[in-house]
C-alpha positions as a Markdown table, in Angstrom:
| # | Residue | x | y | z |
|---|---|---|---|---|
| 1 | Met | 12.4 | 69.4 | 66.7 |
| 2 | Arg | 10.9 | 71.3 | 69.9 |
| 3 | Arg | 7.6 | 73.2 | 68.6 |
| 4 | Asn | 9.6 | 76.2 | 70.3 |
| 5 | Ser | 12.6 | 76.1 | 68.3 |
| 6 | Trp | 10.4 | 74.9 | 64.9 |
| 7 | Phe | 8.5 | 77.9 | 65.8 |
| 8 | Gln | 11.9 | 80.1 | 65.7 |
| 9 | Cys | 12.7 | 78.9 | 62.3 |
| 10 | Phe | 9.2 | 79.6 | 61.3 |
| 11 | Pro | 7.7 | 82.7 | 62.9 |
| 12 | Phe | 5.3 | 83.3 | 60.2 |
| 13 | Phe | 3.0 | 80.2 | 62.0 |
| 14 | Val | 0.9 | 79.9 | 65.5 |
| 15 | Pro | 2.4 | 77.8 | 67.0 |
| 16 | Gly | 0.1 | 74.8 | 67.8 |
| 17 | Thr | -2.1 | 76.0 | 64.6 |
| 18 | Ser | -2.3 | 76.2 | 61.4 |
| 19 | Ala | -2.8 | 79.8 | 61.1 |
| 20 | Pro | 0.2 | 82.2 | 59.7 |
| 21 | Arg | 0.4 | 85.2 | 61.8 |
| 22 | Pro | 1.5 | 88.5 | 60.1 |
| 23 | Arg | 4.9 | 88.9 | 58.9 |
| 24 | Gln | 7.0 | 91.4 | 61.6 |
| 25 | Gly | 9.2 | 93.0 | 57.8 |
| 26 | Pro | 10.7 | 91.3 | 55.4 |
| 27 | Pro | 11.4 | 87.2 | 55.7 |
| 28 | Thr | 15.7 | 86.7 | 55.4 |
| 29 | Pro | 16.5 | 85.0 | 52.0 |
| 30 | Arg | 16.8 | 80.8 | 53.0 |
| 31 | Leu | 16.8 | 77.8 | 50.6 |
| 32 | Tyr | 15.5 | 75.1 | 53.5 |
| 33 | Ala | 17.0 | 71.5 | 51.8 |
| 34 | Arg | 13.6 | 70.6 | 54.2 |
| 35 | Leu | 10.7 | 71.5 | 51.6 |
| 36 | Pro | 7.0 | 70.3 | 50.6 |
| 37 | His | 7.9 | 68.3 | 47.2 |
| 38 | Ala | 10.8 | 66.7 | 49.1 |
| 39 | Ser | 11.4 | 63.2 | 50.0 |
| 40 | Ser | 11.8 | 62.2 | 53.4 |
| 41 | Ala | 15.2 | 61.5 | 53.2 |
| 42 | Thr | 15.5 | 65.1 | 53.3 |
| 43 | Arg | 13.9 | 66.2 | 55.8 |
| 44 | Asp | 16.7 | 67.4 | 57.8 |
| 45 | Phe | 16.6 | 71.2 | 58.8 |
| 46 | Phe | 19.7 | 72.3 | 56.7 |
| 47 | Pro | 19.0 | 76.4 | 56.3 |
| 48 | Arg | 21.2 | 78.2 | 53.5 |
| 49 | Arg | 21.2 | 81.9 | 52.8 |
| 50 | Leu | 20.4 | 83.3 | 49.5 |
| 51 | Ser | 21.1 | 86.6 | 47.7 |
| 52 | Gly | 17.5 | 85.8 | 45.4 |
| 53 | Pro | 15.2 | 83.3 | 43.6 |
| 54 | Trp | 16.1 | 80.0 | 43.5 |
| 55 | Ser | 15.8 | 77.5 | 40.1 |
| 56 | Lys | 15.7 | 74.0 | 40.2 |
| 57 | Gly | 19.3 | 73.7 | 39.3 |
| 58 | Ala | 20.1 | 74.8 | 42.7 |
| 59 | Arg | 16.9 | 73.2 | 44.5 |
| 60 | Leu | 18.4 | 70.5 | 43.6 |
| 61 | His | 22.4 | 70.5 | 44.2 |
| 62 | Ala | 20.9 | 72.1 | 47.9 |
| 63 | Ile | 19.4 | 68.7 | 49.4 |
| 64 | Ala | 22.2 | 66.9 | 47.4 |
| 65 | Glu | 24.7 | 68.9 | 49.8 |
| 66 | Ala | 22.5 | 69.0 | 52.7 |
| 67 | Lys | 21.9 | 65.3 | 52.9 |
| 68 | Gly | 25.7 | 64.9 | 52.6 |
| 69 | Leu | 25.6 | 63.2 | 49.1 |
| 70 | Ala | 28.1 | 63.5 | 46.0 |
| 71 | Ser | 26.5 | 65.6 | 42.6 |
| 72 | Thr | 24.9 | 61.9 | 41.5 |
| 73 | Met | 25.1 | 58.4 | 42.3 |
| 74 | Thr | 28.1 | 56.5 | 41.1 |
| 75 | Gln | 26.9 | 53.6 | 38.9 |
| 76 | Asp | 28.8 | 51.0 | 41.4 |
| 77 | Glu | 25.7 | 53.0 | 43.8 |
| 78 | Val | 22.6 | 52.5 | 42.0 |
| 79 | Leu | 23.5 | 48.6 | 40.8 |
| 80 | Asp | 23.5 | 48.2 | 44.3 |
| 81 | Glu | 20.3 | 50.2 | 44.7 |
| 82 | Phe | 19.4 | 46.9 | 42.0 |
| 83 | Arg | 20.7 | 44.7 | 43.7 |
| 84 | Ala | 19.3 | 45.4 | 47.0 |
| 85 | Ser | 16.0 | 45.3 | 46.0 |
| 86 | Gly | 16.7 | 41.8 | 43.6 |
| 87 | Ala | 15.6 | 44.2 | 40.1 |
| 88 | Leu | 18.8 | 42.7 | 39.3 |
| 89 | Leu | 17.4 | 39.4 | 37.0 |
| 90 | Glu | 18.8 | 36.6 | 35.0 |
| 91 | Gly | 17.1 | 33.9 | 32.9 |
| 92 | His | 15.9 | 34.4 | 29.1 |
| 93 | Phe | 13.7 | 37.6 | 28.2 |
| 94 | Lys | 11.9 | 39.3 | 25.6 |
| 95 | Leu | 12.3 | 43.3 | 26.0 |
| 96 | Ser | 10.1 | 45.2 | 24.8 |
| 97 | Ser | 12.3 | 46.3 | 21.8 |
| 98 | Gly | 12.1 | 42.8 | 20.8 |
| 99 | Arg | 15.1 | 42.1 | 21.6 |
| 100 | His | 16.4 | 39.0 | 23.7 |
| 101 | Ser | 18.6 | 39.0 | 26.5 |
| 102 | Gly | 19.5 | 36.9 | 29.9 |
| 103 | His | 19.3 | 40.0 | 32.4 |
| 104 | Tyr | 16.7 | 42.2 | 33.1 |
| 105 | Leu | 16.9 | 45.1 | 35.2 |
| 106 | Gln | 13.0 | 45.2 | 36.7 |
| 107 | Cys | 13.1 | 48.9 | 37.5 |
| 108 | Ala | 9.2 | 48.4 | 39.3 |
| 109 | Arg | 10.8 | 46.1 | 42.4 |
| 110 | Val | 13.9 | 49.1 | 42.7 |
| 111 | Leu | 11.1 | 51.8 | 42.7 |
| 112 | Met | 8.3 | 49.4 | 44.9 |
| 113 | Asn | 10.4 | 51.6 | 48.0 |
| 114 | Pro | 9.8 | 55.2 | 48.1 |
| 115 | His | 12.6 | 56.3 | 49.4 |
| 116 | Arg | 14.6 | 54.6 | 47.2 |
| 117 | Ala | 12.7 | 55.7 | 44.1 |
| 118 | Ala | 12.8 | 59.3 | 45.3 |
| 119 | Arg | 16.8 | 59.4 | 46.0 |
| 120 | Leu | 17.4 | 58.0 | 42.3 |
| 121 | Ala | 15.3 | 60.6 | 40.7 |
| 122 | Glu | 17.2 | 63.6 | 43.2 |
| 123 | Ala | 20.1 | 61.3 | 41.0 |
| 124 | Leu | 18.6 | 61.5 | 37.9 |
| 125 | Gly | 18.3 | 65.4 | 38.0 |
| 126 | Glu | 21.1 | 65.7 | 39.4 |
| 127 | Lys | 22.4 | 64.5 | 35.5 |
| 128 | Ile | 20.0 | 67.8 | 33.6 |
| 129 | Pro | 22.0 | 70.8 | 32.6 |
| 130 | Gly | 21.1 | 73.6 | 34.6 |
| 131 | Glu | 19.2 | 75.9 | 31.4 |
| 132 | Ile | 17.5 | 72.9 | 30.6 |
| 133 | Leu | 15.9 | 72.2 | 34.2 |
| 134 | Asp | 14.8 | 75.6 | 34.5 |
| 135 | Ser | 13.3 | 75.8 | 31.1 |
| 136 | Leu | 11.0 | 73.0 | 32.1 |
| 137 | Asp | 7.2 | 72.9 | 32.6 |
| 138 | Ala | 6.3 | 69.6 | 33.2 |
| 139 | Val | 7.1 | 66.0 | 33.4 |
| 140 | Val | 5.9 | 63.7 | 31.1 |
| 141 | Ser | 6.6 | 59.6 | 31.1 |
| 142 | Pro | 5.1 | 56.8 | 29.0 |
| 143 | Ala | 3.4 | 54.2 | 30.6 |
| 144 | Met | 3.6 | 52.1 | 32.3 |
| 145 | Gly | 7.6 | 51.9 | 33.2 |
| 146 | Gly | 7.8 | 55.3 | 33.4 |
| 147 | Ile | 5.1 | 56.3 | 36.0 |
| 148 | Ile | 6.4 | 55.9 | 38.7 |
| 149 | Ile | 10.2 | 57.5 | 37.9 |
| 150 | Gly | 8.2 | 60.6 | 35.7 |
| 151 | His | 5.9 | 61.2 | 39.4 |
| 152 | Glu | 9.2 | 61.0 | 41.3 |
| 153 | Met | 10.9 | 63.4 | 38.9 |
| 154 | Gly | 8.2 | 66.0 | 39.1 |
| 155 | Arg | 8.2 | 65.8 | 43.4 |
| 156 | Ala | 12.4 | 66.2 | 42.8 |
| 157 | Leu | 11.9 | 69.4 | 40.5 |
| 158 | Asn | 8.4 | 70.6 | 41.6 |
| 159 | Leu | 6.4 | 70.0 | 38.5 |
| 160 | Asp | 3.6 | 68.3 | 37.5 |
| 161 | Ala | 3.7 | 65.0 | 36.2 |
| 162 | Met | 1.7 | 63.2 | 33.7 |
| 163 | Phe | 2.0 | 59.9 | 31.7 |
| 164 | Leu | 0.9 | 58.5 | 28.6 |
| 165 | Glu | -0.9 | 55.7 | 27.4 |
| 166 | Arg | -1.6 | 53.7 | 24.0 |
| 167 | Pro | -4.1 | 51.4 | 24.5 |
| 168 | Asp | -4.6 | 51.4 | 20.3 |
| 169 | Gly | -1.2 | 51.1 | 19.5 |
| 170 | Glu | -0.3 | 54.9 | 19.9 |
| 171 | Phe | 0.6 | 57.1 | 22.4 |
| 172 | His | -1.9 | 59.6 | 23.9 |
| 173 | Leu | -2.3 | 61.3 | 27.2 |
| 174 | Arg | -5.4 | 60.6 | 28.8 |
| 175 | Arg | -7.5 | 60.9 | 32.2 |
| 176 | Gly | -7.9 | 64.6 | 31.6 |
| 177 | Phe | -4.1 | 65.1 | 31.5 |
| 178 | Ala | -2.6 | 67.8 | 28.8 |
| 179 | Leu | 0.1 | 70.2 | 27.9 |
| 180 | Glu | -0.2 | 74.4 | 27.3 |
| 181 | Pro | 0.7 | 74.6 | 23.8 |
| 182 | Gly | 4.4 | 74.9 | 23.4 |
| 183 | Ala | 5.0 | 73.8 | 26.9 |
| 184 | Lys | 8.6 | 72.3 | 27.7 |
| 185 | Val | 8.4 | 68.8 | 28.7 |
| 186 | Leu | 11.8 | 66.9 | 30.6 |
| 187 | Met | 10.7 | 63.0 | 29.1 |
| 188 | Val | 11.1 | 60.4 | 31.9 |
| 189 | Glu | 12.0 | 56.7 | 31.2 |
| 190 | Asp | 13.1 | 54.0 | 33.2 |
| 191 | Val | 14.8 | 51.7 | 31.0 |
| 192 | Val | 16.0 | 52.4 | 26.9 |
| 193 | Thr | 17.1 | 49.8 | 25.0 |
| 194 | Thr | 16.5 | 50.1 | 21.2 |
| 195 | Gly | 15.0 | 54.4 | 22.0 |
| 196 | Leu | 11.9 | 53.0 | 20.3 |
| 197 | Ser | 9.3 | 53.8 | 22.8 |
| 198 | Ser | 11.2 | 56.9 | 23.6 |
| 199 | Arg | 11.2 | 58.5 | 20.2 |
| 200 | Glu | 7.0 | 57.5 | 20.4 |
| 201 | Ala | 6.7 | 58.9 | 23.5 |
| 202 | Ile | 8.6 | 62.4 | 22.0 |
| 203 | Ala | 6.6 | 62.4 | 19.0 |
| 204 | Ala | 2.7 | 61.9 | 21.0 |
| 205 | Val | 4.2 | 65.0 | 22.9 |
| 206 | Ala | 4.3 | 67.3 | 20.2 |
| 207 | Arg | 0.9 | 66.4 | 18.9 |
| 208 | Glu | -0.4 | 67.3 | 22.5 |
| 209 | Gly | 1.6 | 70.8 | 21.8 |
| 210 | Gly | 4.3 | 70.3 | 23.7 |
| 211 | Glu | 7.9 | 70.0 | 23.0 |
| 212 | Val | 10.2 | 67.9 | 24.3 |
| 213 | Leu | 13.2 | 69.4 | 25.6 |
| 214 | Ala | 15.0 | 66.4 | 27.0 |
| 215 | Glu | 14.8 | 62.6 | 28.0 |
| 216 | Val | 16.1 | 61.3 | 31.2 |
| 217 | Ala | 16.3 | 57.2 | 32.2 |
| 218 | Leu | 17.7 | 55.3 | 35.1 |
| 219 | Val | 19.5 | 52.3 | 32.7 |
| 220 | Asp | 20.6 | 53.2 | 29.4 |
| 221 | Arg | 20.8 | 49.3 | 27.2 |
| 222 | Ser | 22.2 | 50.9 | 24.1 |
| 223 | Asn | 25.9 | 51.5 | 25.8 |
| 224 | Gly | 25.5 | 55.2 | 25.0 |
| 225 | Ser | 24.5 | 54.3 | 21.2 |
| 226 | Val | 20.9 | 54.9 | 21.4 |
| 227 | Asp | 19.2 | 58.5 | 19.1 |
| 228 | Leu | 16.5 | 59.8 | 20.5 |
| 229 | Gly | 16.3 | 63.4 | 18.7 |
| 230 | Val | 17.0 | 65.0 | 21.8 |
| 231 | Pro | 19.6 | 65.5 | 24.5 |
| 232 | Phe | 19.4 | 62.4 | 26.7 |
| 233 | Phe | 20.6 | 61.9 | 30.3 |
| 234 | Pro | 20.4 | 58.3 | 31.4 |
| 235 | Leu | 21.6 | 57.9 | 35.4 |
| 236 | Ile | 23.6 | 55.1 | 34.7 |
| 237 | Asp | 25.6 | 52.4 | 31.1 |
| 238 | Ile | 24.9 | 49.0 | 30.5 |
| 239 | Asp | 26.0 | 46.9 | 28.4 |
| 240 | Phe | 24.0 | 43.8 | 28.8 |
| 241 | Pro | 23.9 | 41.5 | 25.1 |
| 242 | Thr | 21.1 | 41.7 | 23.4 |
| 243 | Tyr | 20.2 | 39.9 | 21.0 |
| 244 | Ala | 17.2 | 39.8 | 17.9 |
| 245 | Glu | 15.6 | 36.7 | 17.2 |
| 246 | Asp | 17.7 | 35.0 | 14.9 |
| 247 | Glu | 20.8 | 35.5 | 16.5 |
| 248 | Val | 19.5 | 34.7 | 20.2 |
| 249 | Pro | 22.1 | 32.2 | 21.7 |
| 250 | Ala | 21.8 | 27.6 | 21.8 |
| 251 | Glu | 21.5 | 28.6 | 25.9 |
| 252 | Leu | 19.6 | 31.2 | 25.9 |
| 253 | Ala | 16.9 | 29.8 | 23.6 |
| 254 | Ala | 17.1 | 26.6 | 25.8 |
| 255 | Leu | 15.2 | 29.1 | 28.5 |
| 256 | Pro | 11.8 | 29.8 | 28.9 |
| 257 | Ile | 11.3 | 32.7 | 27.6 |
| 258 | Thr | 9.6 | 35.7 | 30.2 |
| 259 | Lys | 8.2 | 39.2 | 28.9 |
| 260 | Pro | 8.2 | 41.8 | 31.0 |
| 261 | Gly | 7.7 | 44.8 | 29.2 |
| 262 | Ser | 4.9 | 46.6 | 28.9 |
| 263 | Arg | 4.8 | 46.3 | 24.9 |
| 264 | Lys | 2.9 | 42.7 | 24.3 |
């Protein structure tokens, strides 16, 4: 965009400088899809006139509308993102839950591209009801798998993003992270299978003085059966079979075991 047209759109900045200029009367209420926290994929200029303040839910819908997207990605579109990044793996995997599987979705690979990570986070945010979105104070995710998608969710929702660690086997906030007493939290995970890590993380937030209103995840491997004790909104549901230690089929047991998760 040329400097003159940029100046016409944002008349409170002096061209060629970073100094603000005095406003000439009250600004016209507008919503711009080009937001400071939005991904670079949203950086086309799409003004939207509004009559008043706008919520986090309205922000996400406006971004999706401006980019010409549906309200959320379909399951096939999400799986295409995993395939394109080489994140849909086959072999013999021992999951963080302790169960075994012949398939693994390596979310670290699908999230290694910042533009793809931003798209997935924005689509995931579209899954959350507006009344929950507008009550949130912070995003929290468990290390390691939840860190990247948690950070991107914080960006999409314009909220601080923190992560929990378990150096002694129990989740804690470290590195100076802290929640205000009574803070309303969105828990963000990459993959949920049995929900064990999620329930431990939710309990940790309660010990830190916060309250988890809901959890989101890129992938629900429980096929909708998991109970986290809070509303749960996954981007996709996957029903790859998983097996207990004593139920592993012979053909799967013959393959070397890989432990891709963070729980050892």
